[in-house]
Coordinates of C-alpha atoms in Angstrom, one line a residue:
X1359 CA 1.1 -3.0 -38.2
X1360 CA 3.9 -2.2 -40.6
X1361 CA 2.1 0.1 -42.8
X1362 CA -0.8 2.4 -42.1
X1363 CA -4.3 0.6 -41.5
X1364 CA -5.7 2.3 -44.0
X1365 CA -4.0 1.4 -46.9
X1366 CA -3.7 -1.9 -45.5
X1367 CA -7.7 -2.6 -45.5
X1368 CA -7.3 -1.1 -49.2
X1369 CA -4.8 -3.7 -50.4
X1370 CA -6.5 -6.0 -48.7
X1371 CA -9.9 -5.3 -50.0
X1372 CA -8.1 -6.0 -53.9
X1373 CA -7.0 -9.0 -52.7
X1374 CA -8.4 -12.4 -54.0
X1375 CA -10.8 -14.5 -51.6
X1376 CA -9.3 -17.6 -50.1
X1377 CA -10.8 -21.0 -50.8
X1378 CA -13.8 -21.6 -48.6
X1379 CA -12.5 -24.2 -46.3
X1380 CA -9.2 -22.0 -45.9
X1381 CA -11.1 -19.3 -44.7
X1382 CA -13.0 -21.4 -42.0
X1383 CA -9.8 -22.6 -41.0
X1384 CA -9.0 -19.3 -40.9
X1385 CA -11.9 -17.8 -38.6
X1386 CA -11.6 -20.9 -36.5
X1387 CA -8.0 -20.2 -35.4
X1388 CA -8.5 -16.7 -35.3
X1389 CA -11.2 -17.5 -32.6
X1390 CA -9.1 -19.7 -30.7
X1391 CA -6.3 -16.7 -30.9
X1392 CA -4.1 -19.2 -33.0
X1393 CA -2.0 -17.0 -35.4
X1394 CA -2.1 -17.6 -39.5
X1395 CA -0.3 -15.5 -42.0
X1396 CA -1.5 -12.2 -42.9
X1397 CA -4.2 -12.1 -46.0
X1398 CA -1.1 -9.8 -47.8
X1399 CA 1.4 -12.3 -46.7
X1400 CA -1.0 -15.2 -48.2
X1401 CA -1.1 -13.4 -51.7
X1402 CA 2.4 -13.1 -51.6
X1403 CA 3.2 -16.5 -50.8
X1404 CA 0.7 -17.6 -53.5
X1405 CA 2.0 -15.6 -56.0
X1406 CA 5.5 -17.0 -55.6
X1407 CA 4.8 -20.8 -55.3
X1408 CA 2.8 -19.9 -59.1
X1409 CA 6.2 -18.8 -60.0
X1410 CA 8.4 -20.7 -58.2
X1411 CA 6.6 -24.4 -59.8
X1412 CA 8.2 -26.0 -57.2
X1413 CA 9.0 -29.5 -57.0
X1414 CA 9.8 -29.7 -53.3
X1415 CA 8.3 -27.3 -50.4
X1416 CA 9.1 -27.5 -47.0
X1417 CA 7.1 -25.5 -44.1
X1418 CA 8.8 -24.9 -40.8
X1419 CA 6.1 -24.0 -38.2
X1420 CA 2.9 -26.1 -39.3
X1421 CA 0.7 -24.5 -36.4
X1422 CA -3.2 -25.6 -37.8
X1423 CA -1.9 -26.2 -41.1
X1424 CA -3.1 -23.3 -42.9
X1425 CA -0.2 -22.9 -45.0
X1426 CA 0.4 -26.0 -45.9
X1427 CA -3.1 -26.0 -47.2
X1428 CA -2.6 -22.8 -49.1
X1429 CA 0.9 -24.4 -50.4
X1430 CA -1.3 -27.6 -51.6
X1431 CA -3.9 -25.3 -53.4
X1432 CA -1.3 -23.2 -55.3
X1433 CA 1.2 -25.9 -56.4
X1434 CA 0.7 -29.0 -58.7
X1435 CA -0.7 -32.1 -57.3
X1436 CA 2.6 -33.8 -57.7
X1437 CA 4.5 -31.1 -55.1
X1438 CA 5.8 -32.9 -52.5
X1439 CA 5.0 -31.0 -49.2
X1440 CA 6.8 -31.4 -45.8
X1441 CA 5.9 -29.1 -42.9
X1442 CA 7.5 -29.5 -39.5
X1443 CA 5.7 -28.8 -36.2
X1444 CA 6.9 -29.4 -32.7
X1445 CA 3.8 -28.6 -30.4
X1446 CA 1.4 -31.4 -29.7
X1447 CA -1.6 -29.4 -29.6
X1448 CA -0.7 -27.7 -32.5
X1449 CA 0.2 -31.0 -34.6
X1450 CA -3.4 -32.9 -33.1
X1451 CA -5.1 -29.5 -34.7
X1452 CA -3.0 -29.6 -37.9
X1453 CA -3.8 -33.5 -38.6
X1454 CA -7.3 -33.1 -38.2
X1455 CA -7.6 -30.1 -40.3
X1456 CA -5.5 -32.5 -43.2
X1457 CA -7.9 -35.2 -42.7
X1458 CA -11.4 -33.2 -42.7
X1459 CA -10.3 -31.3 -45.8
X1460 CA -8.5 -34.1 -47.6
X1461 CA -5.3 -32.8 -47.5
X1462 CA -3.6 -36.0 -46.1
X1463 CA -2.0 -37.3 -48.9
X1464 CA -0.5 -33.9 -50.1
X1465 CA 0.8 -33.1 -46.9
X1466 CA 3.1 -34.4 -44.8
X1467 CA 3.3 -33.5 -41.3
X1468 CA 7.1 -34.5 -39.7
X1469 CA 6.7 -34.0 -35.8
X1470 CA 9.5 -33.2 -33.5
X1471 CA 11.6 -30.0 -32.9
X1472 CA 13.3 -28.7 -35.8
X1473 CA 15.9 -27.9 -35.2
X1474 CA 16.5 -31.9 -34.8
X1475 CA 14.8 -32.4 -38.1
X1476 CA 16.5 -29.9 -40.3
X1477 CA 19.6 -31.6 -40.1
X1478 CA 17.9 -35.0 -40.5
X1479 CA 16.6 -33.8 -43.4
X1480 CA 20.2 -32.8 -44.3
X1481 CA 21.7 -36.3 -43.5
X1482 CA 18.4 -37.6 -45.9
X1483 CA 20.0 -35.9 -48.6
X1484 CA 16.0 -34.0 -49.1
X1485 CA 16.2 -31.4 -51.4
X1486 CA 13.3 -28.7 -51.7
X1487 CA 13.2 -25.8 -54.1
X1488 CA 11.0 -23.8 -51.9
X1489 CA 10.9 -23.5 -47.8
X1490 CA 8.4 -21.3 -46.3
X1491 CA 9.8 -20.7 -42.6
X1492 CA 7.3 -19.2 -40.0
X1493 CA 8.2 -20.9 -36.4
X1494 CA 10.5 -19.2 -33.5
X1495 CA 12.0 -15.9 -34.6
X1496 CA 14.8 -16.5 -32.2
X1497 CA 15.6 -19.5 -34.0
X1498 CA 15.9 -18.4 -37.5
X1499 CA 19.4 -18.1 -37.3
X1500 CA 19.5 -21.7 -36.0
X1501 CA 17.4 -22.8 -39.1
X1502 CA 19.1 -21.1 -41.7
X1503 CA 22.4 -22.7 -41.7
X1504 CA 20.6 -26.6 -42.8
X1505 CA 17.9 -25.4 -44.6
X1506 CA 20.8 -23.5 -47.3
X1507 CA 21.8 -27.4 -47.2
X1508 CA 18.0 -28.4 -48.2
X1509 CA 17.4 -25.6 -50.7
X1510 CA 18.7 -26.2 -54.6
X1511 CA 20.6 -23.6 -56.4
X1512 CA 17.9 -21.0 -57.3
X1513 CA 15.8 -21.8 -54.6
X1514 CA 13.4 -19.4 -52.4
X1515 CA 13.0 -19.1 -48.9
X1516 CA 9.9 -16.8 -47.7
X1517 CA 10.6 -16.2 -44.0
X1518 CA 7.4 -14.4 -42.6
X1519 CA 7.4 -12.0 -39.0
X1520 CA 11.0 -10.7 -39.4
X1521 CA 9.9 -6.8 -39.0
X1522 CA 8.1 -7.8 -35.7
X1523 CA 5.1 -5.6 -36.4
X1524 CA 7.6 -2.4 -36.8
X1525 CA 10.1 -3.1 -33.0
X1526 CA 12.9 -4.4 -35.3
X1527 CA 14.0 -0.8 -36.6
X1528 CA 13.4 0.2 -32.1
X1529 CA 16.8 0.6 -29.9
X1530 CA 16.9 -2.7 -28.1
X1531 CA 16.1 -1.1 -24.8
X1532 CA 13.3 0.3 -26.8
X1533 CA 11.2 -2.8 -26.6
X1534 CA 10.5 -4.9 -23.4
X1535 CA 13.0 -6.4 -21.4
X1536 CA 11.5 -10.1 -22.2
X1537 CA 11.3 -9.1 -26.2
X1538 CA 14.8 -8.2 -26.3
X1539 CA 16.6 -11.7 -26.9
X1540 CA 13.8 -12.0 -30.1
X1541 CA 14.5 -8.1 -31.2
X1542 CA 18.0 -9.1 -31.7
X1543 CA 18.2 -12.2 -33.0
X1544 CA 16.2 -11.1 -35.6
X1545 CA 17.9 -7.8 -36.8
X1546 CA 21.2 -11.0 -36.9
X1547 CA 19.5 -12.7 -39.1
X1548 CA 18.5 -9.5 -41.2
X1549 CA 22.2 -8.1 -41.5
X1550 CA 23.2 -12.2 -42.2
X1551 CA 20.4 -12.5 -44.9
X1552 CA 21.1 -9.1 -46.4
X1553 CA 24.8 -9.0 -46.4
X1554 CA 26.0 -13.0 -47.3
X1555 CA 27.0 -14.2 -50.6
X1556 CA 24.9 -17.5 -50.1
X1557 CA 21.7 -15.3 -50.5
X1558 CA 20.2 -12.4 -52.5
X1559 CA 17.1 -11.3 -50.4
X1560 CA 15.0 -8.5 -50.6
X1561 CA 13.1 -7.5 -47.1
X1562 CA 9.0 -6.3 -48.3
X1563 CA 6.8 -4.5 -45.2
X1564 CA 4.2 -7.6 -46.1
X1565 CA 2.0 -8.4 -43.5
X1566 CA 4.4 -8.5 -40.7
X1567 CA 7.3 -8.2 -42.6
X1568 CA 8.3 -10.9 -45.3
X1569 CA 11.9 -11.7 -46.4
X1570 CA 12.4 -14.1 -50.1
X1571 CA 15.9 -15.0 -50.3
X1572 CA 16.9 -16.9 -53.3
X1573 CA 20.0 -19.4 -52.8
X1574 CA 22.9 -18.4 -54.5
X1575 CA 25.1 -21.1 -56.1
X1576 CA 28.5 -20.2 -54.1
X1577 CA 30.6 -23.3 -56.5
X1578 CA 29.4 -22.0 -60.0
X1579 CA 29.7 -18.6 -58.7
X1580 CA 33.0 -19.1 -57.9
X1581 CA 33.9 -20.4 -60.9
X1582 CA 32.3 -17.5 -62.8
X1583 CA 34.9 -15.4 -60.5
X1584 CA 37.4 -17.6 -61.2
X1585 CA 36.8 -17.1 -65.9
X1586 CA 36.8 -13.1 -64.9
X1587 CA 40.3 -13.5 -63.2
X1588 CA 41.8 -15.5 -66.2

């Protein structure tokens, strides 16, 4: 837990209730010890796809498909929305759940690994104004490079687990041997998102830990550098 339990049950208890079929998706993975996002984190995403309007959403990590689902029920009917999913369990679970609660033709479910599909995305010239990523922390840094490719100028990407419930501010001999591959790949990725001129990020202790990044145009901002220096 990031923040004390307390005040977490007390946010939580403000928060809004889910749609009903989201929240027996919800209890059903939670009984079958399938992770979801965080209530917190599901209010925050929320919130920003209301801003955001997207056009365009891309999920990596379907799992069940919960957050697809919440994506669909927060965006207009016309949002296109991809989610990528390499587990076959996990994609068997995911289509039935889009098919028992209608979600089939909002959602759609590209199987394979993605680090594959990323970049054949990229080579499909797809463009998304909003990726949600929430798959293999060690592979963020993997991930990040196509999916500034997929993401317009402007764009958001929400990547969820990145304080890793509180071990990412540990010394890496500070958390178990087999975690400590994961603990640093992720503070990378941090330092990469916090300190690069392709992103402007701020990290929130939401949930278990959310980073929104917003793409920064690196041509037009060059050429804004460019009118200072004449």
């Amino acid at each position: 837990m990031v923040i004390d339990e307390r005040l977490s049950v007390y946010l939580n208890s403000l928060l809004w209730d889910i749609p009903g079929y989201l929240q027996e998706t919800e209890k059903n993975a939670l009984a079958g010890e399938v992770p979801v996002i965080k209530r917190s984190t599901q209010t925050l995403l929320a919130f920003l796809l209301r801003m955001a309007k997207p056009d365009a959403v891309l999920e990596i990590g379907t799992a069940i498909g919960f957050s697809a689902m919440l994506s669909s029920e927060y965006t207009s009917p016309g949002t296109v929305i991809d989610t990528i999913e390499k587990v076959p369990a996990r994609i068997k679970n995911a289509k039935e759940n889009f098919k028992k609660f209608n979600k089939e033709d909002r959602i759609n479910l590209i199987e394979g690994d993605a680090n594959k599909v990323l970049w054949q995305l990229v080579s499909q010239e797809k463009k998304y104004n909003f990726i949600f990523m929430d798959a293999a922390k060690g592979q963020y840094m993997n991930f990040v490079k196509p999916v500034y490719k997929l993401l317009v100028a402007g764009g958001i990407l929400v990547t969820d687990n990145v304080l890793q419930d509180g071990d990412v501010i540990q010394s890496r001999y500070a958390v178990t041997r087999r975690d400590r591959t994961i603990h640093s790949r992720m503070r990378e990725y941090l330092y990469y998102l916090s300190h690069s001129e392709e992103w402007d990020t701020i990290i929130l202790p939401v949930g278990d830990g959310v980073a929104v990044s917003v793409k920064q145009d690196r041509d037009s901002k060059g050429q804004q550098n460019g009118d200072l220096l004449c």
